[in-house]
CSV table of C-alpha atoms in Angstrom, one decimal:
chain,number,residue,atom,x,y,z
A,151,MET,CA,246.2,43.7,75.3
A,152,ILE,CA,244.8,47.0,76.7
A,153,ASP,CA,246.6,48.3,79.9
A,154,ARG,CA,245.2,51.4,81.5
A,155,ILE,CA,243.8,53.2,84.6
A,156,GLU,CA,240.0,53.9,84.8
A,157,TYR,CA,238.5,56.8,86.8
A,158,LYS,CA,234.8,56.5,87.3
A,159,TYR,CA,232.2,59.2,88.4
A,160,TYR,CA,228.5,59.3,88.9
A,161,VAL,CA,227.0,62.3,87.0
A,162,PRO,CA,223.5,63.8,87.5
A,163,ALA,CA,221.6,63.9,84.2
A,164,TRP,CA,221.1,67.6,84.3
A,165,MET,CA,224.8,68.1,84.3
A,166,ILE,CA,225.6,65.9,81.3
A,167,PRO,CA,225.0,68.4,78.4
A,168,ALA,CA,227.3,70.9,80.0
A,169,ILE,CA,230.0,68.3,80.6
A,170,ILE,CA,229.8,67.1,77.0
A,171,ALA,CA,230.1,70.7,75.8
A,172,ASP,CA,233.2,71.2,77.8
A,173,LEU,CA,234.7,67.8,76.7
A,174,GLU,CA,234.1,68.7,73.0
A,175,LYS,CA,236.7,71.5,73.4
A,176,PHE,CA,239.4,68.9,74.0
A,177,CYS,CA,238.0,65.7,72.5
A,178,ILE,CA,236.6,64.2,69.3
A,179,HIS,CA,233.5,61.9,69.2
A,180,ASP,CA,233.9,58.2,68.4
A,181,GLU,CA,233.6,57.8,64.6
A,182,HIS,CA,231.3,54.8,65.0
A,183,ALA,CA,228.6,56.9,66.7
A,184,THR,CA,226.0,57.6,63.9
A,185,ARG,CA,223.2,59.0,66.0
A,186,GLU,CA,222.5,62.7,66.1
A,187,ASP,CA,223.4,62.8,69.9
A,188,HIS,CA,226.7,61.0,69.2
A,189,ALA,CA,225.6,58.0,71.3
A,190,TYR,CA,225.5,54.3,70.4
A,191,ARG,CA,223.9,51.3,72.2
A,192,VAL,CA,226.2,48.9,74.0
A,193,ALA,CA,225.2,45.5,75.3
A,194,SER,CA,227.3,43.3,77.6
A,195,VAL,CA,226.6,39.8,78.8
A,196,TYR,CA,228.5,39.0,82.0
A,197,PHE,CA,229.6,35.5,83.0
A,198,ASP,CA,230.2,34.2,86.5
A,199,ASP,CA,230.7,30.8,88.1
A,200,MET,CA,228.5,28.8,90.4
A,201,GLY,CA,229.8,30.7,93.5
A,202,MET,CA,229.4,34.1,91.9
A,203,ARG,CA,233.2,34.7,92.4
A,204,ALA,CA,233.4,37.8,90.2
A,205,TYR,CA,230.6,39.4,92.1
A,206,HIS,CA,231.9,38.6,95.6
A,207,GLN,CA,235.4,39.7,94.6
A,208,LYS,CA,234.0,43.1,93.7
A,209,LEU,CA,232.1,43.3,96.9
A,210,SER,CA,235.2,42.4,98.9
A,211,GLY,CA,237.3,45.0,97.1
A,212,LEU,CA,240.0,42.5,96.3
A,213,PRO,CA,242.9,44.2,94.5
A,214,HIS,CA,243.2,41.3,91.9
A,215,ARG,CA,240.0,40.2,90.2
A,216,THR,CA,238.7,39.1,86.8
A,217,LYS,CA,235.5,39.6,84.8
A,218,VAL,CA,234.4,37.7,81.7
A,219,ARG,CA,231.9,39.3,79.4
A,220,VAL,CA,230.7,39.4,75.8
A,221,ARG,CA,230.1,42.8,74.3
A,222,PHE,CA,228.0,43.6,71.2
A,223,TYR,CA,226.3,46.6,69.6
A,224,PRO,CA,222.6,46.1,69.0
A,225,ASP,CA,222.2,49.2,66.7
A,226,CYS,CA,225.0,48.4,64.3
A,227,GLY,CA,223.2,45.8,62.3
A,228,SER,CA,225.8,43.2,62.7
A,229,ASP,CA,226.2,40.0,64.7
A,230,ALA,CA,229.9,40.7,65.4
A,231,CYS,CA,230.8,40.9,69.0
A,232,PHE,CA,233.8,40.6,71.3
A,233,LEU,CA,234.7,38.2,74.1
A,234,GLU,CA,236.6,40.1,76.8
A,235,PHE,CA,238.6,39.1,79.9
A,236,LYS,CA,239.0,42.1,82.1
A,237,HIS,CA,241.7,41.8,84.8
A,238,LYS,CA,242.0,44.4,87.6
A,239,VAL,CA,245.5,44.5,89.2
A,240,ALA,CA,245.6,47.0,92.0
A,241,ASP,CA,244.7,50.3,90.2
A,242,ARG,CA,245.2,49.1,86.7
A,243,ILE,CA,242.9,47.4,84.2
A,244,ARG,CA,244.2,44.9,81.7
A,245,LYS,CA,241.8,43.7,79.0
A,246,ARG,CA,242.2,41.0,76.5
A,247,LYS,CA,239.6,40.4,73.8
A,248,THR,CA,238.9,38.5,70.7
A,249,ARG,CA,236.3,39.0,68.0
A,250,VAL,CA,233.6,36.3,67.5
A,251,ASP,CA,230.9,36.0,64.9
A,252,GLY,CA,228.1,36.1,67.5
A,253,ILE,CA,227.4,35.4,71.2
A,254,GLU,CA,226.4,31.9,70.2
A,255,ASP,CA,230.1,31.2,69.5
A,256,VAL,CA,230.9,31.9,73.2
A,257,LEU,CA,228.0,29.6,74.3
A,258,ASP,CA,229.3,26.9,72.1
A,259,ALA,CA,232.8,27.3,73.7
A,260,VAL,CA,231.2,26.7,77.1
A,261,GLN,CA,230.1,23.3,75.8
A,262,GLY,CA,233.1,22.3,73.8
A,263,GLY,CA,236.7,23.1,72.7
A,264,THR,CA,237.8,25.8,70.3
A,265,LYS,CA,241.0,26.9,68.6
A,266,ASP,CA,240.8,30.4,70.0
A,267,TRP,CA,242.8,30.6,73.3
A,268,LEU,CA,240.3,33.1,75.0
A,269,LEU,CA,237.4,30.9,74.0
A,270,GLU,CA,239.3,27.9,75.3
A,271,ASN,CA,239.7,29.7,78.6
A,272,VAL,CA,235.9,30.1,78.7
A,273,HIS,CA,235.5,26.3,78.1
A,274,ALA,CA,238.0,25.5,80.9
A,275,LEU,CA,236.3,27.8,83.4
A,276,ALA,CA,232.9,26.4,82.5
A,277,ARG,CA,234.2,22.8,83.0
A,278,HIS,CA,236.0,23.5,86.3
A,279,SER,CA,233.9,26.1,88.0
A,280,GLY,CA,230.6,26.3,86.2
A,281,LEU,CA,231.1,29.5,84.4
A,282,LYS,CA,227.9,30.7,82.6
A,283,PRO,CA,226.2,33.8,81.4
A,284,ILE,CA,224.5,35.6,84.3
A,285,VAL,CA,223.4,39.2,83.4
A,286,ARG,CA,222.9,41.3,80.4
A,287,ILE,CA,223.5,45.1,80.7
A,288,ASP,CA,222.6,47.6,78.0
A,289,TYR,CA,223.3,51.3,78.0
A,290,ASP,CA,223.7,54.4,75.7
A,291,ARG,CA,227.3,55.5,75.4
A,292,ILE,CA,228.9,58.7,74.2
A,293,ALA,CA,232.6,58.0,73.6
A,294,MET,CA,235.3,60.5,72.9
A,295,ALA,CA,239.1,60.5,72.5
A,296,SER,CA,241.5,63.3,73.4
A,297,LYS,CA,242.6,65.4,70.5
A,298,THR,CA,246.2,65.2,71.7
A,299,ASP,CA,246.4,61.6,72.9
A,300,SER,CA,244.2,59.0,71.3
A,301,GLN,CA,244.9,56.6,74.1
A,302,VAL,CA,242.9,58.8,76.5
A,303,ARG,CA,239.2,57.9,76.1
A,304,ILE,CA,236.2,59.5,77.8
A,305,THR,CA,232.9,57.7,78.0
A,306,LEU,CA,229.5,58.8,79.4
A,307,ASP,CA,226.9,56.0,79.9
A,308,THR,CA,223.2,56.6,80.5
A,309,ALA,CA,219.9,54.6,80.4
A,310,ILE,CA,221.8,51.7,82.0
A,311,ARG,CA,219.5,48.7,82.4
A,312,CYS,CA,219.9,45.0,83.1
A,313,ALA,CA,218.1,41.6,82.7
A,314,ARG,CA,218.7,38.2,84.0
A,315,VAL,CA,220.3,35.9,81.4
A,316,ASP,CA,218.6,32.5,81.0
A,317,ASN,CA,218.0,30.9,77.7
A,318,GLU,CA,217.2,34.1,75.8
A,319,LEU,CA,220.4,36.2,75.6
A,320,ARG,CA,218.8,38.9,73.5
A,321,GLU,CA,216.0,39.9,75.8
A,322,THR,CA,215.9,43.7,76.2
A,323,PRO,CA,217.0,44.7,79.7
A,324,ARG,CA,214.4,46.8,81.6
A,325,ILE,CA,215.6,47.0,85.2
A,326,PRO,CA,217.6,50.1,86.0
A,327,VAL,CA,221.2,49.6,87.1
A,328,THR,CA,221.5,53.2,88.3
A,329,PRO,CA,218.8,55.8,89.1
A,330,GLU,CA,217.2,57.2,86.0
A,331,ASP,CA,218.7,60.6,86.5
A,332,VAL,CA,222.3,59.5,86.9
A,333,GLY,CA,225.0,58.6,84.3
A,334,ILE,CA,228.5,57.2,84.7
A,335,LEU,CA,231.5,59.1,83.4
A,336,GLU,CA,234.7,57.2,82.8
A,337,ILE,CA,238.2,58.5,82.1
A,338,LYS,CA,240.4,55.8,80.6
A,339,SER,CA,244.1,56.5,80.3
A,340,PRO,CA,247.4,54.7,80.1
A,341,SER,CA,248.8,56.4,83.3
A,342,TYR,CA,247.5,59.8,84.0
A,343,ILE,CA,244.5,62.1,84.1
A,344,PRO,CA,244.9,64.8,81.4
A,345,PHE,CA,244.7,68.4,82.5
A,346,PHE,CA,241.4,69.1,80.7
A,347,ALA,CA,239.8,66.2,82.5
A,348,SER,CA,241.1,67.4,85.9
A,349,MET,CA,239.6,70.9,85.2
A,350,ILE,CA,236.2,69.4,84.4
A,351,ILE,CA,236.3,67.1,87.5
A,352,GLY,CA,237.0,70.2,89.6
A,353,LYS,CA,234.5,72.4,87.9
A,354,TYR,CA,231.6,70.0,88.5
A,355,ARG,CA,233.0,68.7,91.8
A,356,LEU,CA,232.9,65.1,90.7
A,357,GLN,CA,234.0,62.4,93.2
A,358,ARG,CA,235.8,59.3,92.0
A,359,ARG,CA,233.9,56.1,92.9
A,360,ALA,CA,234.4,52.4,92.7
A,361,ILE,CA,231.5,51.7,90.3
A,362,SER,CA,230.6,48.3,89.0
A,363,LYS,CA,227.7,48.0,86.5
A,364,TYR,CA,227.8,44.2,87.1
A,365,GLY,CA,227.7,44.5,90.9
A,366,ASN,CA,224.9,47.0,90.8
A,367,ALA,CA,223.0,44.9,88.3
A,368,ILE,CA,223.2,41.8,90.5
A,369,GLN,CA,221.9,43.8,93.5
A,370,ASN,CA,219.1,45.4,91.6
A,371,LEU,CA,218.0,42.2,90.1
A,372,SER,CA,217.9,40.6,93.5
A,373,LEU,CA,215.6,43.4,94.7
A,374,ASN,CA,213.3,43.5,91.7
A,375,SER,CA,212.8,39.9,90.8
A,376,ALA,CA,213.1,36.3,92.0
A,377,PHE,CA,216.7,36.3,90.9
A,378,THR,CA,218.6,33.2,92.1
A,379,PHE,CA,222.2,32.3,91.5
């Protein structure tokens, strides 16, 4: 289980190259990033129940809430992906995940039982509250880890787009989740913000925000399409 604190910031696109240059003095890039710009594509399919509980919990700012999602990597040439249960408890994030062969494994779990306990949780939630895939969100991610503490991770996400999930889970998202000229910087740490991150936050006058890609996606889909729950 991953247990950490996440600090999130909106970052103007023009500021991103300078921030990356500053971070590279203290961090190393993710070894899985093979592109020249050190980015890789991330795709997440978010699940919610018939009452859109996860969405409304976020809107209400409840201190305890849960998200269910499947994450995969379209550019890696593999069908491997991860089912994740992400729990927010006050200011901490606790995440449990299991690797699956493909997103179809999770959809199969919605319909029937499985030996994996996380997949079995999906089946139970589908049976009792109508849990189902709702939204797919894709983005380009630059990920780094601190040179002195590998548990400290920095991510910078851009080109964040979403699509309604119906029968075709692999449709390419096209509706922006954030403005085109804005990225999302996240600092992920077991219990503290490292000194170098504090310096960068101060240098660029970044303000910590309660940012939810899923919440923003639901709102933008409602504005840009005949999206119904």
